[in-house]
């Protein structure tokens, strides 16, 4: 098991990914992130089930696996460890897979081509109770929510409008830009970016960039 430093409070992450190169890439991301500890690696469902004997705080899981689908494993994780968070990270971005993953109990959904910063932010946001969703996946959730117009309408009526600068920032997030990259593109400091992000989260009542993009699209304040 690989860990970060000696931080006893580090939160544990297990990775389920069949491609060894991608698995190593994700492992390096976790191992190099302060506050996170790599609990275990699995290349198949069979190996991943063994990790449930000592559940991590978060499972980073793929969907397409050699011995089945990660979608079937998500309910197993939740049954064995209700407090364990599940962040799906996959190459599949189609509507059926996105909705199926969330219905199965996934707490977040990212695509494998996400930047390292986005993956780290996604892991931390999921551990903190957020639900990070890749921008392309958020569009499918928008379609799904159209089945509950009354709830959406009530929520929209209580929402403050985003400023033009906040919308510009969300557009960059929707394209996968990190905080630093977005700051450079807009010519503003990290502190100012942080202030804008806090304002966006407050107005949209969310806790992650993916949620913010999704909510802004749903409320017709952002077009992607």
PDB file of C-alpha atoms in Angstrom:
ATOM      1  CA  UNK A   1       0.000   0.000   0.000  1.00  0.00           C
ATOM      2  CA  UNK A   2       1.308   3.443  -0.909  1.00  0.00           C
ATOM      3  CA  UNK A   3       0.598   6.420   1.338  1.00  0.00           C
ATOM      4  CA  UNK A   4       1.243  10.132   1.341  1.00  0.00           C
ATOM      5  CA  UNK A   5       3.626  11.301   4.016  1.00  0.00           C
ATOM      6  CA  UNK A   6       2.807  10.468   7.629  1.00  0.00           C
ATOM      7  CA  UNK A   7      -0.514  12.246   7.913  1.00  0.00           C
ATOM      8  CA  UNK A   8      -2.658  10.021  10.142  1.00  0.00           C
ATOM      9  CA  UNK A   9      -5.754  11.933   9.095  1.00  0.00           C
ATOM     10  CA  UNK A  10      -5.235  11.158   5.406  1.00  0.00           C
ATOM     11  CA  UNK A  11      -8.378   9.806   3.769  1.00  0.00           C
ATOM     12  CA  UNK A  12      -8.054   6.498   1.980  1.00  0.00           C
ATOM     13  CA  UNK A  13      -8.727   5.867  -1.703  1.00  0.00           C
ATOM     14  CA  UNK A  14      -8.954   2.518  -3.506  1.00  0.00           C
ATOM     15  CA  UNK A  15      -8.749   2.299  -7.297  1.00  0.00           C
ATOM     16  CA  UNK A  16     -10.525  -0.153  -9.586  1.00  0.00           C
ATOM     17  CA  UNK A  17      -9.116   0.120 -13.114  1.00  0.00           C
ATOM     18  CA  UNK A  18      -8.179  -2.705 -15.486  1.00  0.00           C
ATOM     19  CA  UNK A  19      -5.659  -0.818 -17.660  1.00  0.00           C
ATOM     20  CA  UNK A  20      -2.326  -1.002 -15.772  1.00  0.00           C
ATOM     21  CA  UNK A  21      -1.007   2.250 -17.229  1.00  0.00           C
ATOM     22  CA  UNK A  22      -4.149   4.182 -16.348  1.00  0.00           C
ATOM     23  CA  UNK A  23      -4.237   2.505 -12.936  1.00  0.00           C
ATOM     24  CA  UNK A  24      -0.677   3.645 -12.256  1.00  0.00           C
ATOM     25  CA  UNK A  25      -1.558   7.155 -13.425  1.00  0.00           C
ATOM     26  CA  UNK A  26      -4.473   7.372 -10.998  1.00  0.00           C
ATOM     27  CA  UNK A  27      -2.382   5.851  -8.212  1.00  0.00           C
ATOM     28  CA  UNK A  28       0.310   8.483  -8.743  1.00  0.00           C
ATOM     29  CA  UNK A  29      -2.319  11.220  -8.576  1.00  0.00           C
ATOM     30  CA  UNK A  30      -3.648   9.940  -5.263  1.00  0.00           C
ATOM     31  CA  UNK A  31      -0.195   9.272  -3.796  1.00  0.00           C
ATOM     32  CA  UNK A  32       0.936  12.769  -4.752  1.00  0.00           C
ATOM     33  CA  UNK A  33      -2.047  14.558  -3.223  1.00  0.00           C
ATOM     34  CA  UNK A  34      -1.741  15.865   0.356  1.00  0.00           C
ATOM     35  CA  UNK A  35      -4.421  14.464   2.633  1.00  0.00           C
ATOM     36  CA  UNK A  36      -4.987  11.340   0.540  1.00  0.00           C
ATOM     37  CA  UNK A  37      -3.674   7.817   1.069  1.00  0.00           C
ATOM     38  CA  UNK A  38      -3.716   5.012  -1.485  1.00  0.00           C
ATOM     39  CA  UNK A  39      -5.491   2.100   0.197  1.00  0.00           C
ATOM     40  CA  UNK A  40      -5.341  -0.465  -2.593  1.00  0.00           C
ATOM     41  CA  UNK A  41      -5.402  -1.230  -6.308  1.00  0.00           C
ATOM     42  CA  UNK A  42      -7.594  -3.627  -8.249  1.00  0.00           C
ATOM     43  CA  UNK A  43      -7.703  -4.599 -11.901  1.00  0.00           C
ATOM     44  CA  UNK A  44     -10.903  -6.634 -11.743  1.00  0.00           C
ATOM     45  CA  UNK A  45     -14.128  -6.951  -9.796  1.00  0.00           C
ATOM     46  CA  UNK A  46     -12.765 -10.023  -8.017  1.00  0.00           C
ATOM     47  CA  UNK A  47      -9.743  -8.088  -6.773  1.00  0.00           C
ATOM     48  CA  UNK A  48     -11.868  -5.078  -5.836  1.00  0.00           C
ATOM     49  CA  UNK A  49     -14.185  -7.208  -3.679  1.00  0.00           C
ATOM     50  CA  UNK A  50     -11.195  -8.236  -1.584  1.00  0.00           C
ATOM     51  CA  UNK A  51     -10.586  -4.562  -0.778  1.00  0.00           C
ATOM     52  CA  UNK A  52     -14.031  -4.341   0.824  1.00  0.00           C
ATOM     53  CA  UNK A  53     -12.761  -6.314   3.816  1.00  0.00           C
ATOM     54  CA  UNK A  54     -11.178  -3.027   4.891  1.00  0.00           C
ATOM     55  CA  UNK A  55     -13.217  -0.408   3.012  1.00  0.00           C
ATOM     56  CA  UNK A  56     -11.561   2.839   1.926  1.00  0.00           C
ATOM     57  CA  UNK A  57     -13.131   6.262   2.341  1.00  0.00           C
ATOM     58  CA  UNK A  58     -13.562   6.445  -1.433  1.00  0.00           C
ATOM     59  CA  UNK A  59     -13.541   3.999  -4.337  1.00  0.00           C
ATOM     60  CA  UNK A  60     -12.381   5.419  -7.669  1.00  0.00           C
ATOM     61  CA  UNK A  61     -13.885   2.953 -10.102  1.00  0.00           C
ATOM     62  CA  UNK A  62     -13.973   2.262 -13.813  1.00  0.00           C
ATOM     63  CA  UNK A  63     -17.013   0.704 -15.519  1.00  0.00           C
ATOM     64  CA  UNK A  64     -15.677  -1.556 -18.288  1.00  0.00           C
ATOM     65  CA  UNK A  65     -13.834  -4.404 -16.540  1.00  0.00           C
ATOM     66  CA  UNK A  66     -12.605  -7.847 -17.683  1.00  0.00           C
ATOM     67  CA  UNK A  67     -14.965  -9.762 -15.385  1.00  0.00           C
ATOM     68  CA  UNK A  68     -18.040  -7.560 -15.506  1.00  0.00           C
ATOM     69  CA  UNK A  69     -19.310  -4.011 -15.149  1.00  0.00           C
ATOM     70  CA  UNK A  70     -18.343  -1.546 -12.465  1.00  0.00           C
ATOM     71  CA  UNK A  71     -22.014  -0.580 -12.385  1.00  0.00           C
ATOM     72  CA  UNK A  72     -22.824  -3.841 -10.612  1.00  0.00           C
ATOM     73  CA  UNK A  73     -20.052  -3.236  -8.080  1.00  0.00           C
ATOM     74  CA  UNK A  74     -21.337   0.139  -6.900  1.00  0.00           C
ATOM     75  CA  UNK A  75     -24.312  -1.317  -4.966  1.00  0.00           C
ATOM     76  CA  UNK A  76     -21.941  -3.905  -3.456  1.00  0.00           C
ATOM     77  CA  UNK A  77     -19.715  -1.114  -2.148  1.00  0.00           C
ATOM     78  CA  UNK A  78     -22.673   0.731  -0.641  1.00  0.00           C
ATOM     79  CA  UNK A  79     -24.014  -2.448   0.978  1.00  0.00           C
ATOM     80  CA  UNK A  80     -20.650  -3.412   2.488  1.00  0.00           C
ATOM     81  CA  UNK A  81     -19.621   0.122   3.481  1.00  0.00           C
ATOM     82  CA  UNK A  82     -22.469   2.670   3.461  1.00  0.00           C
ATOM     83  CA  UNK A  83     -20.088   5.507   4.352  1.00  0.00           C
ATOM     84  CA  UNK A  84     -17.738   4.760   1.442  1.00  0.00           C
ATOM     85  CA  UNK A  85     -18.024   7.297  -1.372  1.00  0.00           C
ATOM     86  CA  UNK A  86     -17.893   6.130  -4.994  1.00  0.00           C
ATOM     87  CA  UNK A  87     -16.467   8.260  -7.796  1.00  0.00           C
ATOM     88  CA  UNK A  88     -16.827   6.747 -11.260  1.00  0.00           C
ATOM     89  CA  UNK A  89     -14.069   7.630 -13.711  1.00  0.00           C
ATOM     90  CA  UNK A  90     -14.558   6.159 -17.159  1.00  0.00           C
ATOM     91  CA  UNK A  91     -14.231   6.654 -20.888  1.00  0.00           C
ATOM     92  CA  UNK A  92     -17.980   6.148 -21.315  1.00  0.00           C
ATOM     93  CA  UNK A  93     -19.841   9.444 -21.503  1.00  0.00           C
ATOM     94  CA  UNK A  94     -23.123   8.326 -23.086  1.00  0.00           C
ATOM     95  CA  UNK A  95     -26.432   9.149 -21.436  1.00  0.00           C
ATOM     96  CA  UNK A  96     -27.451   5.592 -20.550  1.00  0.00           C
ATOM     97  CA  UNK A  97     -24.174   4.881 -18.757  1.00  0.00           C
ATOM     98  CA  UNK A  98     -24.191   8.175 -16.869  1.00  0.00           C
ATOM     99  CA  UNK A  99     -27.744   7.729 -15.635  1.00  0.00           C
ATOM    100  CA  UNK A 100     -27.186   4.039 -14.834  1.00  0.00           C
ATOM    101  CA  UNK A 101     -24.120   4.855 -12.746  1.00  0.00           C
ATOM    102  CA  UNK A 102     -25.939   7.485 -10.719  1.00  0.00           C
ATOM    103  CA  UNK A 103     -28.956   5.232 -10.289  1.00  0.00           C
ATOM    104  CA  UNK A 104     -26.604   2.510  -9.030  1.00  0.00           C
ATOM    105  CA  UNK A 105     -25.419   4.848  -6.275  1.00  0.00           C
ATOM    106  CA  UNK A 106     -22.347   6.605  -7.681  1.00  0.00           C
ATOM    107  CA  UNK A 107     -21.587   9.852  -5.849  1.00  0.00           C
ATOM    108  CA  UNK A 108     -19.810  11.466  -8.801  1.00  0.00           C
ATOM    109  CA  UNK A 109     -18.939  10.877 -12.449  1.00  0.00           C
ATOM    110  CA  UNK A 110     -15.794  11.983 -14.267  1.00  0.00           C
ATOM    111  CA  UNK A 111     -14.326  11.134 -17.650  1.00  0.00           C
ATOM    112  CA  UNK A 112     -10.833   9.677 -17.949  1.00  0.00           C
ATOM    113  CA  UNK A 113      -9.600  12.543 -20.093  1.00  0.00           C
ATOM    114  CA  UNK A 114     -10.125  14.926 -17.172  1.00  0.00           C
ATOM    115  CA  UNK A 115      -7.041  16.853 -16.106  1.00  0.00           C
ATOM    116  CA  UNK A 116      -5.088  15.820 -13.015  1.00  0.00           C
ATOM    117  CA  UNK A 117      -6.370  18.892 -11.185  1.00  0.00           C
ATOM    118  CA  UNK A 118      -9.962  17.996 -12.066  1.00  0.00           C
ATOM    119  CA  UNK A 119      -9.500  14.436 -10.809  1.00  0.00           C
ATOM    120  CA  UNK A 120      -7.972  15.623  -7.529  1.00  0.00           C
ATOM    121  CA  UNK A 121     -10.715  18.214  -7.084  1.00  0.00           C
ATOM    122  CA  UNK A 122     -13.298  15.532  -7.880  1.00  0.00           C
ATOM    123  CA  UNK A 123     -11.917  13.119  -5.287  1.00  0.00           C
ATOM    124  CA  UNK A 124     -11.768  15.788  -2.598  1.00  0.00           C
ATOM    125  CA  UNK A 125     -15.221  17.122  -3.433  1.00  0.00           C
ATOM    126  CA  UNK A 126     -16.710  13.618  -3.318  1.00  0.00           C
ATOM    127  CA  UNK A 127     -15.054  12.912   0.032  1.00  0.00           C
ATOM    128  CA  UNK A 128     -16.494  16.185   1.336  1.00  0.00           C
ATOM    129  CA  UNK A 129     -20.015  15.169   0.352  1.00  0.00           C
ATOM    130  CA  UNK A 130     -20.154  16.842  -3.059  1.00  0.00           C
ATOM    131  CA  UNK A 131     -21.191  15.241  -6.330  1.00  0.00           C
ATOM    132  CA  UNK A 132     -18.725  16.220  -9.062  1.00  0.00           C
ATOM    133  CA  UNK A 133     -20.074  15.580 -12.541  1.00  0.00           C
ATOM    134  CA  UNK A 134     -18.221  16.087 -15.822  1.00  0.00           C
ATOM    135  CA  UNK A 135     -19.840  18.804 -17.885  1.00  0.00           C
ATOM    136  CA  UNK A 136     -20.853  16.424 -20.678  1.00  0.00           C
ATOM    137  CA  UNK A 137     -22.474  14.089 -18.147  1.00  0.00           C
ATOM    138  CA  UNK A 138     -24.281  17.003 -16.523  1.00  0.00           C
ATOM    139  CA  UNK A 139     -26.167  17.611 -19.753  1.00  0.00           C
ATOM    140  CA  UNK A 140     -27.747  14.159 -19.449  1.00  0.00           C
ATOM    141  CA  UNK A 141     -28.749  14.874 -15.877  1.00  0.00           C
ATOM    142  CA  UNK A 142     -30.435  18.006 -17.137  1.00  0.00           C
ATOM    143  CA  UNK A 143     -32.570  15.869 -19.425  1.00  0.00           C
ATOM    144  CA  UNK A 144     -33.335  13.530 -16.551  1.00  0.00           C
ATOM    145  CA  UNK A 145     -34.497  16.381 -14.327  1.00  0.00           C
ATOM    146  CA  UNK A 146     -37.048  17.503 -16.862  1.00  0.00           C
ATOM    147  CA  UNK A 147     -39.244  14.787 -15.394  1.00  0.00           C
ATOM    148  CA  UNK A 148     -39.598  16.904 -12.220  1.00  0.00           C
ATOM    149  CA  UNK A 149     -40.490  20.412 -13.447  1.00  0.00           C
ATOM    150  CA  UNK A 150     -42.158  21.571 -10.247  1.00  0.00           C
ATOM    151  CA  UNK A 151     -39.095  20.933  -8.113  1.00  0.00           C
ATOM    152  CA  UNK A 152     -36.844  22.537 -10.714  1.00  0.00           C
ATOM    153  CA  UNK A 153     -39.054  25.578 -10.931  1.00  0.00           C
ATOM    154  CA  UNK A 154     -39.091  26.109  -7.168  1.00  0.00           C
ATOM    155  CA  UNK A 155     -35.329  25.768  -7.016  1.00  0.00           C
ATOM    156  CA  UNK A 156     -34.815  28.179  -9.890  1.00  0.00           C
ATOM    157  CA  UNK A 157     -37.005  30.862  -8.335  1.00  0.00           C
ATOM    158  CA  UNK A 158     -34.778  30.949  -5.231  1.00  0.00           C
ATOM    159  CA  UNK A 159     -31.539  31.283  -7.206  1.00  0.00           C
ATOM    160  CA  UNK A 160     -29.563  34.501  -7.566  1.00  0.00           C
ATOM    161  CA  UNK A 161     -28.303  35.365 -11.029  1.00  0.00           C
ATOM    162  CA  UNK A 162     -24.667  34.744 -11.838  1.00  0.00           C
ATOM    163  CA  UNK A 163     -22.541  37.696 -12.889  1.00  0.00           C
ATOM    164  CA  UNK A 164     -20.981  37.778 -16.387  1.00  0.00           C
ATOM    165  CA  UNK A 165     -17.563  37.053 -14.854  1.00  0.00           C
ATOM    166  CA  UNK A 166     -18.929  34.062 -12.943  1.00  0.00           C
ATOM    167  CA  UNK A 167     -20.452  32.718 -16.145  1.00  0.00           C
ATOM    168  CA  UNK A 168     -17.107  33.126 -17.927  1.00  0.00           C
ATOM    169  CA  UNK A 169     -15.458  31.161 -15.147  1.00  0.00           C
ATOM    170  CA  UNK A 170     -18.044  28.370 -15.337  1.00  0.00           C
ATOM    171  CA  UNK A 171     -17.569  28.159 -19.108  1.00  0.00           C
ATOM    172  CA  UNK A 172     -13.870  27.496 -18.522  1.00  0.00           C
ATOM    173  CA  UNK A 173     -14.674  24.881 -15.873  1.00  0.00           C
ATOM    174  CA  UNK A 174     -17.063  23.200 -18.312  1.00  0.00           C
ATOM    175  CA  UNK A 175     -14.136  22.857 -20.734  1.00  0.00           C
ATOM    176  CA  UNK A 176     -12.090  21.136 -18.038  1.00  0.00           C
ATOM    177  CA  UNK A 177      -9.895  24.077 -17.000  1.00  0.00           C
ATOM    178  CA  UNK A 178      -8.351  24.011 -13.516  1.00  0.00           C
ATOM    179  CA  UNK A 179      -8.528  26.963 -11.122  1.00  0.00           C
ATOM    180  CA  UNK A 180      -5.009  28.082 -12.113  1.00  0.00           C
ATOM    181  CA  UNK A 181      -5.667  27.762 -15.849  1.00  0.00           C
ATOM    182  CA  UNK A 182      -8.957  29.642 -15.546  1.00  0.00           C
ATOM    183  CA  UNK A 183      -7.232  32.405 -13.585  1.00  0.00           C
ATOM    184  CA  UNK A 184      -4.594  32.772 -16.284  1.00  0.00           C
ATOM    185  CA  UNK A 185      -7.226  32.840 -19.028  1.00  0.00           C
ATOM    186  CA  UNK A 186      -9.219  35.548 -17.260  1.00  0.00           C
ATOM    187  CA  UNK A 187      -6.195  37.462 -15.987  1.00  0.00           C
ATOM    188  CA  UNK A 188      -7.223  37.316 -12.350  1.00  0.00           C
ATOM    189  CA  UNK A 189      -5.471  36.103  -9.190  1.00  0.00           C
ATOM    190  CA  UNK A 190      -6.084  32.778  -7.395  1.00  0.00           C
ATOM    191  CA  UNK A 191      -7.649  34.730  -4.527  1.00  0.00           C
ATOM    192  CA  UNK A 192     -10.137  36.364  -6.885  1.00  0.00           C
ATOM    193  CA  UNK A 193     -10.893  32.991  -8.474  1.00  0.00           C
ATOM    194  CA  UNK A 194     -11.585  31.604  -5.010  1.00  0.00           C
ATOM    195  CA  UNK A 195     -13.951  34.462  -4.220  1.00  0.00           C
ATOM    196  CA  UNK A 196     -15.846  33.922  -7.484  1.00  0.00           C
ATOM    197  CA  UNK A 197     -16.078  30.183  -6.824  1.00  0.00           C
ATOM    198  CA  UNK A 198     -17.492  30.777  -3.322  1.00  0.00           C
ATOM    199  CA  UNK A 199     -20.058  33.155  -4.772  1.00  0.00           C
ATOM    200  CA  UNK A 200     -21.029  30.676  -7.510  1.00  0.00           C
ATOM    201  CA  UNK A 201     -21.395  27.823  -5.019  1.00  0.00           C
ATOM    202  CA  UNK A 202     -23.518  30.002  -2.717  1.00  0.00           C
ATOM    203  CA  UNK A 203     -25.806  31.182  -5.493  1.00  0.00           C
ATOM    204  CA  UNK A 204     -26.268  27.727  -7.002  1.00  0.00           C
ATOM    205  CA  UNK A 205     -26.240  25.897  -3.639  1.00  0.00           C
ATOM    206  CA  UNK A 206     -23.607  23.386  -4.746  1.00  0.00           C
ATOM    207  CA  UNK A 207     -20.244  22.087  -3.513  1.00  0.00           C
ATOM    208  CA  UNK A 208     -18.206  21.279  -6.630  1.00  0.00           C
ATOM    209  CA  UNK A 209     -17.382  22.592 -10.093  1.00  0.00           C
ATOM    210  CA  UNK A 210     -19.262  19.791 -11.823  1.00  0.00           C
ATOM    211  CA  UNK A 211     -22.379  20.484  -9.783  1.00  0.00           C
ATOM    212  CA  UNK A 212     -22.045  24.208 -10.498  1.00  0.00           C
ATOM    213  CA  UNK A 213     -21.879  23.649 -14.257  1.00  0.00           C
ATOM    214  CA  UNK A 214     -24.830  21.289 -14.101  1.00  0.00           C
ATOM    215  CA  UNK A 215     -26.970  23.640 -11.985  1.00  0.00           C
ATOM    216  CA  UNK A 216     -26.131  26.668 -14.119  1.00  0.00           C
ATOM    217  CA  UNK A 217     -27.147  24.782 -17.275  1.00  0.00           C
ATOM    218  CA  UNK A 218     -30.306  23.484 -15.662  1.00  0.00           C
ATOM    219  CA  UNK A 219     -31.295  27.002 -14.610  1.00  0.00           C
ATOM    220  CA  UNK A 220     -30.503  28.351 -18.080  1.00  0.00           C
ATOM    221  CA  UNK A 221     -27.779  30.674 -16.835  1.00  0.00           C
ATOM    222  CA  UNK A 222     -25.105  28.799 -18.787  1.00  0.00           C
ATOM    223  CA  UNK A 223     -25.081  27.273 -22.267  1.00  0.00           C
ATOM    224  CA  UNK A 224     -22.543  24.555 -23.119  1.00  0.00           C
TER     225      UNK A 224
END
